[in-house]
Amino acid sequence: MTVTTTGAQVNGRRYDVIIVGSGWAGSLLGRQLGRQGWRVLVLEAGNPGTETWPGYQDSLDTFNVAPIKVPNAGYRPNRAAPFPDVLDLHAVPGGYTSTGHFVQTGPLPYGTDYIRALGGAAMHWLGAVPRMLPEDYATRSLYRYGRDWPLTAEQLEPYLQQAERLIGTAGNGAEQHELGVVPERDYQYPMEEIPASYQDGVFHRKLTGKEITDPVAQLPYTPKVYTLPQGRNSTPNPLFDDGRGYRPVGAVGLPNFGERCVGNASCTPICPVQAKSSPLRLQQDFTDSVHVATRCVVSRVLPGRGSSVRGVEFREYSDPAAPVGTPYTAEADIVVLAAHAIENAVILLSSELANSSGYVGRHLMDHPTFLAWSRMPQAEPIGAFRGPGHTSGLECFRFGSGRKRRAPFRIEIGNWGWGWATGAPFSSVGSMVGLGGDAEGEVKADGLFGPGLRRRLGDELNRQVQLQIAVEQPADPANRVTIDPQRYRDGLGNPKPILHYDLDTRVRDGVYAARRVAAEIFRALGAEDFTDYRVRGDIPPLGHFRHRPEGQTEELDLGFHGAGHGAGTHIMGAQRATSVVDSYQRTHDHPNLFAVGCGSMPSIGTSNPTLTMAALALRSAEEIHRELTSLHHPVTAARQPVLEAAQ
Amino acid sequence: MTQEQELTEFVHLSMPLTGFATYDLYGTGMAKLYLDTAREQLGADNLTGFLAAWKQVLADRGGPERLTPTYREVARALVYLWYTGSWPQLAPAAHSALRRPGPNAEFVASTSSYAEGLVWRSFQGHPAGAKPPGFGTWSAVPPELPSEQQLREELEAANEDPPVTPAAVYDAVGYGADLPSAGVPAHLLPGLRVSRSIPPSAVPSAAVAPAAAAPEQKQVSER
């Protein structure tokens, strides 16, 4: 049972730890520290509601009536704690415009969103939890690009295992060992892997033994289909935990429900049965020493004596439609920012803290995602629009010396047809029936109706193949978050994030390689390639660019989408001059201020970053526990908030 | 005409448009809502006019090619409504010809209509986010789809005696009958959305229709 409180109630109170944000990172920290007896205050800027069954149904209704089912379709806008939406970006002649929470100034749009609500962006995540490759932690040493971590995969291993347990992961340990990301040969995930889709099987049959040449890396690859570890309830693994097994955790607010995925095929934006894991599961098991206050927007961290921090200043609002807030403060021995990479950067910049390196806000990253789509031959349906968003991938392009020539990429085999690229299946209805008019706005002549429409639509939708290819983006100081409080503030008066974003040549080379590889894969499948990023008229698609890597003869029209993997902004490193936090995510400048989350990651490889972020949060929780233990005095005594710098 | 008769006629005349039999259309539970939505979006006179024109075309054993361009767009909007639970964005020419007072924007008819869209049934699937088929079902071989002939027979059988609609199936000879069997041409398939803020009904086709593209090689956006 979660203990909830209000901003007014905690005003002026003192806690052991204040955690800003209730997403995965904040919730993992809250759980761990609460179980060790520490008094924790979790401040969430967004709305509560999803933690109850009726509240969750309300999100489902919001999703149902959204005409465009984007990741945030289940969540209403919040003027007091605004958040970005992919619908904020518009293609216009010659480029793009951005409305909403982000101010965008870069040559290319940052197409990634998040949610400010209880549970954070994890409320709309897909649930993909692949591990990073061991080599991803040291790209600078191995491949001469990006930044090395002050940590290795080996050091993170126990925390990764703990994160897989707490998230509730379904995966195939032996397969992941063979892939090279799990060191133990007989590693057991809590649950058996989510079954591969029928389409995954088609890929396996048609691609096994086929050699695919990446013309940019100038290397041959033999793709193999691997199932994806997912934070989604599957069949419990009886061998987990030395034979003690695993009890899946289901829906929050409705017992014994959602304990196994039933194939709603809507993981992003929302899993109706909550078989997809979310931080709400952790929150319902918070101990009583953890207090959660929602609709409390932290505006800044308060400086304390010396280099320490004292607490936070925040505004509590009651109506998300009317951004009027009452200012309060709360104090703690340790302050943890866990508010998303971009929001963490805004809070640090507003507070003018932790930025002696000048690196706060820099190195903003994402996984630029290239979509490729094709149509299978008529007698070979792949059964699109069934099951979780993706259940298997092609992993070989992530590894090895090809990374010296272009950014690596991971190929997701999409299970939802041409949905992401074209808006199928609804856009398929519109196109086939001939809706919407021609270029002049006149009613079109062609179109199908009746049994012909029904039959051919079903046939076409059954054959839609889409690859979602996530390309690694290395940390680039030029990609950054800044603020300009004089010019850009949100409804509550907090600075809006200003983003400057671009893709460097290495990433563009990677996208180019992804395009060529996708064409080869489609050829091997016998599928007809429909991928098309050409500019029609004067409006380029969002994220469009033309590119020709060195040594290639053909220039291609390419494009990318945001993956929702916001990272960088307060990256970790051993040197305080060139990084913001240390390997425990403690800011170099302030011994009792932590900035946790994907913002700390110096590189994100080609893996969805949640699992790595969760492992880092668990490691930070241990460190914070050690800190608190070492300085803790009887709770009745007034304590000095000053900590020794733990260098 | 009573309200009940009007609804009966609306559903029966939707049969040759959608390719779904009346019991499937009633089975969505949305018939009344869709009739009301269409009336609200088109205006009562336009809706009555369309239904009368479509009924006449069917009585004359014709297909949608006999409808005026504006009424053809109305027919498409009704199919879109049945297939997706949403009212679509119309061709601007039809929007202005109908003198619609509201914005020409796509919206979902109600919280329950999304899950009743017929498009999912066209491939024997289920709506994303509703009516889940169960754990692991996505590994199974996709179900076989009924042939066009089977669907026609199903619709003919669903027409009542005496028939409410003059024809359960429109005559496709003049319209949409000569497409290649391997797959529909690209101008009837969706293309890339230039941004995700484009609603599904306004997504441009993957190619310009051959007849429209041929006369003058126009470089125009299909937005």
PDB file of C-alpha atoms in Angstrom, chain A residues 18-244:
ATOM      1  CA  ILE A  18      13.917  13.150  -1.461  1.00  0.00           C
ATOM      2  CA  ILE A  19      13.400  11.497  -4.835  1.00  0.00           C
ATOM      3  CA  VAL A  20      12.189  13.684  -7.689  1.00  0.00           C
ATOM      4  CA  GLY A  21      10.217  11.534 -10.109  1.00  0.00           C
ATOM      5  CA  SER A  22       8.234   8.301  -9.836  1.00  0.00           C
ATOM      6  CA  GLY A  23       9.303   6.456 -12.987  1.00  0.00           C
ATOM      7  CA  TRP A  24      11.447   3.328 -13.021  1.00  0.00           C
ATOM      8  CA  ALA A  25      14.542   4.934 -11.505  1.00  0.00           C
ATOM      9  CA  GLY A  26      12.685   6.828  -8.771  1.00  0.00           C
ATOM     10  CA  SER A  27      10.472   3.869  -7.915  1.00  0.00           C
ATOM     11  CA  LEU A  28      13.363   1.402  -7.707  1.00  0.00           C
ATOM     12  CA  LEU A  29      15.223   3.770  -5.401  1.00  0.00           C
ATOM     13  CA  GLY A  30      12.109   4.385  -3.307  1.00  0.00           C
ATOM     14  CA  ARG A  31      11.524   0.666  -2.937  1.00  0.00           C
ATOM     15  CA  GLN A  32      15.089  -0.188  -1.960  1.00  0.00           C
ATOM     16  CA  LEU A  33      15.620   2.684   0.437  1.00  0.00           C
ATOM     17  CA  GLY A  34      12.201   2.263   2.033  1.00  0.00           C
ATOM     18  CA  ARG A  35      12.923  -1.383   2.740  1.00  0.00           C
ATOM     19  CA  GLN A  36      16.079  -0.339   4.522  1.00  0.00           C
ATOM     20  CA  GLY A  37      14.017   1.869   6.803  1.00  0.00           C
ATOM     21  CA  TRP A  38      14.892   5.269   5.382  1.00  0.00           C
ATOM     22  CA  ARG A  39      12.256   7.970   5.339  1.00  0.00           C
ATOM     23  CA  VAL A  40      11.766   8.803   1.700  1.00  0.00           C
ATOM     24  CA  LEU A  41       9.698  11.472  -0.006  1.00  0.00           C
ATOM     25  CA  VAL A  42       8.871  10.880  -3.664  1.00  0.00           C
ATOM     26  CA  LEU A  43       7.749  14.023  -5.476  1.00  0.00           C
ATOM     27  CA  GLU A  44       5.952  13.412  -8.743  1.00  0.00           C
ATOM     28  CA  ALA A  45       5.186  16.393 -10.971  1.00  0.00           C
ATOM     29  CA  GLY A  46       2.340  14.758 -12.869  1.00  0.00           C
ATOM     30  CA  ASN A  47      -1.097  13.396 -12.134  1.00  0.00           C
ATOM     31  CA  PRO A  48      -1.895  10.355 -10.050  1.00  0.00           C
ATOM     32  CA  GLY A  49      -4.795   8.107 -10.954  1.00  0.00           C
ATOM     33  CA  THR A  50      -3.296   5.217 -12.862  1.00  0.00           C
ATOM     34  CA  GLU A  51      -2.600   3.327  -9.644  1.00  0.00           C
ATOM     35  CA  THR A  52      -6.293   2.560  -9.162  1.00  0.00           C
ATOM     36  CA  TRP A  53      -8.354   0.257 -11.360  1.00  0.00           C
ATOM     37  CA  PRO A  54     -10.898   2.980 -12.309  1.00  0.00           C
ATOM     38  CA  GLY A  55      -8.037   5.394 -12.941  1.00  0.00           C
ATOM     39  CA  TYR A  56      -6.353   2.920 -15.239  1.00  0.00           C
ATOM     40  CA  GLN A  57      -9.628   2.390 -17.111  1.00  0.00           C
ATOM     41  CA  ASP A  58      -9.787   6.140 -17.593  1.00  0.00           C
ATOM     42  CA  SER A  59      -6.389   6.028 -19.303  1.00  0.00           C
ATOM     43  CA  LEU A  60      -7.684   3.213 -21.470  1.00  0.00           C
ATOM     44  CA  ASP A  61     -10.720   5.302 -22.448  1.00  0.00           C
ATOM     45  CA  THR A  62      -8.439   8.227 -23.261  1.00  0.00           C
ATOM     46  CA  PHE A  63      -6.462   5.902 -25.523  1.00  0.00           C
ATOM     47  CA  ASN A  64      -9.686   4.629 -27.130  1.00  0.00           C
ATOM     48  CA  VAL A  65     -10.876   8.086 -28.161  1.00  0.00           C
ATOM     49  CA  ALA A  66      -7.485   9.354 -29.357  1.00  0.00           C
ATOM     50  CA  PRO A  67      -7.663   9.570 -33.170  1.00  0.00           C
ATOM     51  CA  ILE A  68      -3.907   8.989 -33.429  1.00  0.00           C
ATOM     52  CA  LYS A  69      -2.620   6.243 -31.138  1.00  0.00           C
ATOM     53  CA  VAL A  70       0.742   7.794 -30.288  1.00  0.00           C
ATOM     54  CA  PRO A  71       2.672   6.749 -27.154  1.00  0.00           C
ATOM     55  CA  ASN A  72       1.024   9.456 -25.034  1.00  0.00           C
ATOM     56  CA  ALA A  73      -2.490   8.698 -26.322  1.00  0.00           C
ATOM     57  CA  GLY A  74      -3.584   7.406 -22.909  1.00  0.00           C
ATOM     58  CA  TYR A  75      -2.581  10.539 -21.035  1.00  0.00           C
ATOM     59  CA  ARG A  76      -4.234  13.929 -21.099  1.00  0.00           C
ATOM     60  CA  PRO A  77      -2.133  17.043 -21.450  1.00  0.00           C
ATOM     61  CA  ASN A  78      -1.121  18.697 -18.196  1.00  0.00           C
ATOM     62  CA  ARG A  79      -0.558  22.443 -18.249  1.00  0.00           C
ATOM     63  CA  ALA A  80       1.085  22.542 -14.842  1.00  0.00           C
ATOM     64  CA  ALA A  81       3.532  19.733 -15.595  1.00  0.00           C
ATOM     65  CA  PRO A  82       3.637  19.739 -19.381  1.00  0.00           C
ATOM     66  CA  PHE A  83       5.370  16.997 -21.310  1.00  0.00           C
ATOM     67  CA  PRO A  84       6.360  16.556 -24.948  1.00  0.00           C
ATOM     68  CA  ASP A  85       4.299  14.614 -27.434  1.00  0.00           C
ATOM     69  CA  VAL A  86       5.308  13.300 -30.849  1.00  0.00           C
ATOM     70  CA  LEU A  87       2.257  15.195 -32.130  1.00  0.00           C
ATOM     71  CA  ASP A  88       4.068  18.454 -31.273  1.00  0.00           C
ATOM     72  CA  LEU A  89       6.251  18.114 -34.372  1.00  0.00           C
ATOM     73  CA  HIS A  90       4.955  19.244 -37.729  1.00  0.00           C
ATOM     74  CA  ALA A  91       6.476  18.852 -41.166  1.00  0.00           C
ATOM     75  CA  VAL A  92       6.560  22.151 -43.043  1.00  0.00           C
ATOM     76  CA  PRO A  93       8.146  23.237 -46.311  1.00  0.00           C
ATOM     77  CA  GLY A  94      11.886  22.962 -45.944  1.00  0.00           C
ATOM     78  CA  GLY A  95      11.921  21.456 -42.457  1.00  0.00           C
ATOM     79  CA  TYR A  96       9.893  21.185 -39.293  1.00  0.00           C
ATOM     80  CA  THR A  97       8.246  23.214 -36.548  1.00  0.00           C
ATOM     81  CA  SER A  98       7.759  22.291 -32.922  1.00  0.00           C
ATOM     82  CA  THR A  99       4.959  23.321 -30.604  1.00  0.00           C
ATOM     83  CA  GLY A 100       4.368  22.243 -27.022  1.00  0.00           C
ATOM     84  CA  HIS A 101       6.822  21.531 -24.223  1.00  0.00           C
ATOM     85  CA  PHE A 102      10.077  21.543 -26.177  1.00  0.00           C
ATOM     86  CA  VAL A 103      11.561  24.537 -27.904  1.00  0.00           C
ATOM     87  CA  GLN A 104      13.602  23.018 -30.742  1.00  0.00           C
ATOM     88  CA  THR A 105      16.415  24.851 -32.466  1.00  0.00           C
ATOM     89  CA  GLY A 106      18.434  22.080 -34.115  1.00  0.00           C
ATOM     90  CA  PRO A 107      18.728  21.166 -37.787  1.00  0.00           C
ATOM     91  CA  LEU A 108      16.799  17.939 -37.102  1.00  0.00           C
ATOM     92  CA  PRO A 109      13.839  17.350 -34.786  1.00  0.00           C
ATOM     93  CA  TYR A 110      14.203  15.484 -31.509  1.00  0.00           C
ATOM     94  CA  GLY A 111      11.281  13.119 -31.989  1.00  0.00           C
ATOM     95  CA  THR A 112      11.195  11.581 -28.531  1.00  0.00           C
ATOM     96  CA  ASP A 113       8.499  12.083 -25.930  1.00  0.00           C
ATOM     97  CA  TYR A 114       7.880  11.166 -22.295  1.00  0.00           C
ATOM     98  CA  ILE A 115       5.086  11.503 -19.759  1.00  0.00           C
ATOM     99  CA  ARG A 116       4.973  13.376 -16.496  1.00  0.00           C
ATOM    100  CA  ALA A 117       2.533  11.271 -14.491  1.00  0.00           C
ATOM    101  CA  LEU A 118       2.737   8.717 -11.706  1.00  0.00           C
ATOM    102  CA  GLY A 119       4.944   5.939 -13.125  1.00  0.00           C
ATOM    103  CA  GLY A 120       6.556   8.267 -15.654  1.00  0.00           C
ATOM    104  CA  ALA A 121       7.251   7.358 -19.248  1.00  0.00           C
ATOM    105  CA  ALA A 122       7.262   3.716 -18.155  1.00  0.00           C
ATOM    106  CA  MET A 123       3.480   3.965 -18.418  1.00  0.00           C
ATOM    107  CA  HIS A 124       3.803   3.933 -22.210  1.00  0.00           C
ATOM    108  CA  TRP A 125       7.034   1.993 -22.692  1.00  0.00           C
ATOM    109  CA  LEU A 126       7.029  -1.098 -24.863  1.00  0.00           C
ATOM    110  CA  GLY A 127       8.625  -3.273 -22.206  1.00  0.00           C
ATOM    111  CA  ALA A 128      11.757  -4.202 -24.148  1.00  0.00           C
ATOM    112  CA  VAL A 129      14.658  -4.982 -21.813  1.00  0.00           C
ATOM    113  CA  PRO A 130      17.574  -6.243 -23.915  1.00  0.00           C
ATOM    114  CA  ARG A 131      20.954  -5.956 -22.234  1.00  0.00           C
ATOM    115  CA  MET A 132      23.685  -3.740 -23.589  1.00  0.00           C
ATOM    116  CA  LEU A 133      26.625  -5.546 -25.155  1.00  0.00           C
ATOM    117  CA  PRO A 134      29.795  -5.659 -23.027  1.00  0.00           C
ATOM    118  CA  GLU A 135      31.583  -3.796 -25.835  1.00  0.00           C
ATOM    119  CA  ASP A 136      29.005  -0.964 -25.672  1.00  0.00           C
ATOM    120  CA  TYR A 137      30.591   0.220 -22.416  1.00  0.00           C
ATOM    121  CA  ALA A 138      33.948   0.920 -24.068  1.00  0.00           C
ATOM    122  CA  THR A 139      33.398   2.179 -27.614  1.00  0.00           C
ATOM    123  CA  ARG A 140      36.152   4.759 -27.296  1.00  0.00           C
ATOM    124  CA  SER A 141      38.827   2.195 -26.392  1.00  0.00           C
ATOM    125  CA  LEU A 142      37.572  -0.440 -28.800  1.00  0.00           C
ATOM    126  CA  TYR A 143      36.283   1.504 -31.783  1.00  0.00           C
ATOM    127  CA  ARG A 144      37.623   5.047 -31.378  1.00  0.00           C
ATOM    128  CA  TYR A 145      34.314   6.870 -30.983  1.00  0.00           C
ATOM    129  CA  GLY A 146      31.913   7.945 -28.261  1.00  0.00           C
ATOM    130  CA  ARG A 147      32.699   7.826 -24.554  1.00  0.00           C
ATOM    131  CA  ASP A 148      33.735   4.954 -22.342  1.00  0.00           C
ATOM    132  CA  TRP A 149      31.860   4.183 -19.156  1.00  0.00           C
ATOM    133  CA  PRO A 150      33.558   4.287 -15.773  1.00  0.00           C
ATOM    134  CA  LEU A 151      31.885   0.884 -15.317  1.00  0.00           C
ATOM    135  CA  THR A 152      31.965  -2.455 -17.079  1.00  0.00           C
ATOM    136  CA  ALA A 153      29.193  -4.905 -17.871  1.00  0.00           C
ATOM    137  CA  GLU A 154      30.798  -7.243 -15.334  1.00  0.00           C
ATOM    138  CA  GLN A 155      30.497  -4.678 -12.553  1.00  0.00           C
ATOM    139  CA  LEU A 156      26.864  -4.082 -13.425  1.00  0.00           C
ATOM    140  CA  GLU A 157      26.002  -7.785 -13.697  1.00  0.00           C
ATOM    141  CA  PRO A 158      24.541  -8.294 -10.190  1.00  0.00           C
ATOM    142  CA  TYR A 159      22.421  -5.148 -10.589  1.00  0.00           C
ATOM    143  CA  LEU A 160      21.219  -6.207 -14.026  1.00  0.00           C
ATOM    144  CA  GLN A 161      20.078  -9.497 -12.536  1.00  0.00           C
ATOM    145  CA  GLN A 162      18.310  -7.694  -9.707  1.00  0.00           C
ATOM    146  CA  ALA A 163      16.672  -5.319 -12.190  1.00  0.00           C
ATOM    147  CA  GLU A 164      15.455  -8.230 -14.290  1.00  0.00           C
ATOM    148  CA  ARG A 165      13.844  -9.692 -11.194  1.00  0.00           C
ATOM    149  CA  LEU A 166      12.241  -6.454 -10.010  1.00  0.00           C
ATOM    150  CA  ILE A 167      10.978  -5.459 -13.448  1.00  0.00           C
ATOM    151  CA  GLY A 168       9.697  -8.996 -13.924  1.00  0.00           C
ATOM    152  CA  THR A 169      11.454 -10.108 -17.068  1.00  0.00           C
ATOM    153  CA  ALA A 170      10.595 -12.845 -19.519  1.00  0.00           C
ATOM    154  CA  GLY A 171      13.560 -14.088 -21.502  1.00  0.00           C
ATOM    155  CA  ASN A 172      15.624 -16.995 -22.691  1.00  0.00           C
ATOM    156  CA  GLY A 173      18.851 -17.115 -20.678  1.00  0.00           C
ATOM    157  CA  ALA A 174      20.646 -19.661 -22.837  1.00  0.00           C
ATOM    158  CA  GLU A 175      19.906 -17.674 -25.975  1.00  0.00           C
ATOM    159  CA  GLN A 176      21.063 -14.407 -24.393  1.00  0.00           C
ATOM    160  CA  HIS A 177      24.231 -16.158 -23.249  1.00  0.00           C
ATOM    161  CA  GLU A 178      24.872 -17.307 -26.796  1.00  0.00           C
ATOM    162  CA  LEU A 179      24.301 -13.739 -27.954  1.00  0.00           C
ATOM    163  CA  GLY A 180      27.041 -12.696 -25.547  1.00  0.00           C
ATOM    164  CA  VAL A 181      25.163 -10.401 -23.181  1.00  0.00           C
ATOM    165  CA  VAL A 182      24.576 -12.802 -20.270  1.00  0.00           C
ATOM    166  CA  PRO A 183      27.765 -14.309 -18.832  1.00  0.00           C
ATOM    167  CA  GLU A 184      26.191 -17.348 -17.154  1.00  0.00           C
ATOM    168  CA  ARG A 185      25.537 -20.258 -19.467  1.00  0.00           C
ATOM    169  CA  ASP A 186      22.466 -21.402 -17.551  1.00  0.00           C
ATOM    170  CA  TYR A 187      21.119 -17.993 -16.566  1.00  0.00           C
ATOM    171  CA  GLN A 188      17.447 -18.104 -15.621  1.00  0.00           C
ATOM    172  CA  TYR A 189      15.101 -15.187 -16.216  1.00  0.00           C
ATOM    173  CA  PRO A 190      12.097 -14.965 -13.869  1.00  0.00           C
ATOM    174  CA  MET A 191       9.809 -16.012 -16.703  1.00  0.00           C
ATOM    175  CA  GLU A 192      10.173 -17.975 -19.911  1.00  0.00           C
ATOM    176  CA  GLU A 193      10.583 -15.888 -23.008  1.00  0.00           C
ATOM    177  CA  ILE A 194       7.517 -14.310 -24.604  1.00  0.00           C
ATOM    178  CA  PRO A 195       6.716 -16.648 -27.513  1.00  0.00           C
ATOM    179  CA  ALA A 196       8.084 -15.548 -30.873  1.00  0.00           C
ATOM    180  CA  SER A 197       5.513 -14.342 -33.370  1.00  0.00           C
ATOM    181  CA  TYR A 198       4.589 -16.337 -36.444  1.00  0.00           C
ATOM    182  CA  GLN A 199       6.394 -13.647 -38.425  1.00  0.00           C
ATOM    183  CA  ASP A 200       9.576 -14.217 -36.403  1.00  0.00           C
ATOM    184  CA  GLY A 201       9.401 -17.832 -37.569  1.00  0.00           C
ATOM    185  CA  VAL A 202       9.085 -16.737 -41.191  1.00  0.00           C
ATOM    186  CA  PHE A 203      12.190 -14.579 -40.771  1.00  0.00           C
ATOM    187  CA  HIS A 204      14.008 -17.495 -39.187  1.00  0.00           C
ATOM    188  CA  ARG A 205      13.115 -19.875 -42.018  1.00  0.00           C
ATOM    189  CA  LYS A 206      13.901 -17.456 -44.816  1.00  0.00           C
ATOM    190  CA  LEU A 207      17.049 -15.873 -43.408  1.00  0.00           C
ATOM    191  CA  THR A 208      18.868 -18.820 -41.863  1.00  0.00           C
ATOM    192  CA  GLY A 209      22.105 -19.316 -43.724  1.00  0.00           C
ATOM    193  CA  LYS A 210      21.620 -16.199 -45.856  1.00  0.00           C
ATOM    194  CA  GLU A 211      24.520 -13.824 -46.075  1.00  0.00           C
ATOM    195  CA  ILE A 212      23.666 -10.125 -45.995  1.00  0.00           C
ATOM    196  CA  THR A 213      26.355  -7.652 -46.941  1.00  0.00           C
ATOM    197  CA  ASP A 214      26.464  -4.271 -45.269  1.00  0.00           C
ATOM    198  CA  PRO A 215      28.030  -2.077 -47.954  1.00  0.00           C
ATOM    199  CA  VAL A 216      29.056   0.652 -45.499  1.00  0.00           C
ATOM    200  CA  ALA A 217      30.743  -1.642 -42.997  1.00  0.00           C
ATOM    201  CA  GLN A 218      31.982  -3.627 -46.002  1.00  0.00           C
ATOM    202  CA  LEU A 219      31.318  -6.815 -44.112  1.00  0.00           C
ATOM    203  CA  PRO A 220      29.140  -9.877 -44.646  1.00  0.00           C
ATOM    204  CA  TYR A 221      26.687 -10.775 -41.886  1.00  0.00           C
ATOM    205  CA  THR A 222      24.585 -13.889 -41.300  1.00  0.00           C
ATOM    206  CA  PRO A 223      21.504 -12.659 -39.425  1.00  0.00           C
ATOM    207  CA  LYS A 224      20.002 -14.901 -36.784  1.00  0.00           C
ATOM    208  CA  VAL A 225      16.656 -14.310 -35.110  1.00  0.00           C
ATOM    209  CA  TYR A 226      16.839 -13.906 -31.317  1.00  0.00           C
ATOM    210  CA  THR A 227      13.836 -13.550 -29.022  1.00  0.00           C
ATOM    211  CA  LEU A 228      13.644 -10.325 -27.058  1.00  0.00           C
ATOM    212  CA  PRO A 229      13.772 -10.183 -23.246  1.00  0.00           C
ATOM    213  CA  GLN A 230      10.681  -8.250 -22.153  1.00  0.00           C
ATOM    214  CA  GLY A 231       9.215  -6.775 -18.994  1.00  0.00           C
ATOM    215  CA  ARG A 232       5.996  -8.579 -19.705  1.00  0.00           C
ATOM    216  CA  ASN A 233       4.301 -11.416 -17.876  1.00  0.00           C
ATOM    217  CA  SER A 234       4.828 -14.792 -19.462  1.00  0.00           C
ATOM    218  CA  THR A 235       4.980 -18.339 -18.148  1.00  0.00           C
ATOM    219  CA  PRO A 236       6.857 -18.400 -14.805  1.00  0.00           C
ATOM    220  CA  ASN A 237      10.227 -20.099 -15.004  1.00  0.00           C
ATOM    221  CA  PRO A 238      10.330 -22.955 -12.448  1.00  0.00           C
ATOM    222  CA  LEU A 239      14.149 -22.908 -12.514  1.00  0.00           C
ATOM    223  CA  PHE A 240      14.369 -19.253 -11.498  1.00  0.00           C
ATOM    224  CA  ASP A 241      15.984 -18.384  -8.178  1.00  0.00           C
ATOM    225  CA  ASP A 242      17.600 -21.803  -7.752  1.00  0.00           C
ATOM    226  CA  GLY A 243      14.332 -23.606  -8.296  1.00  0.00           C
ATOM    227  CA  ARG A 244      12.197 -21.391  -6.094  1.00  0.00           C
TER     228      ARG A 244
END
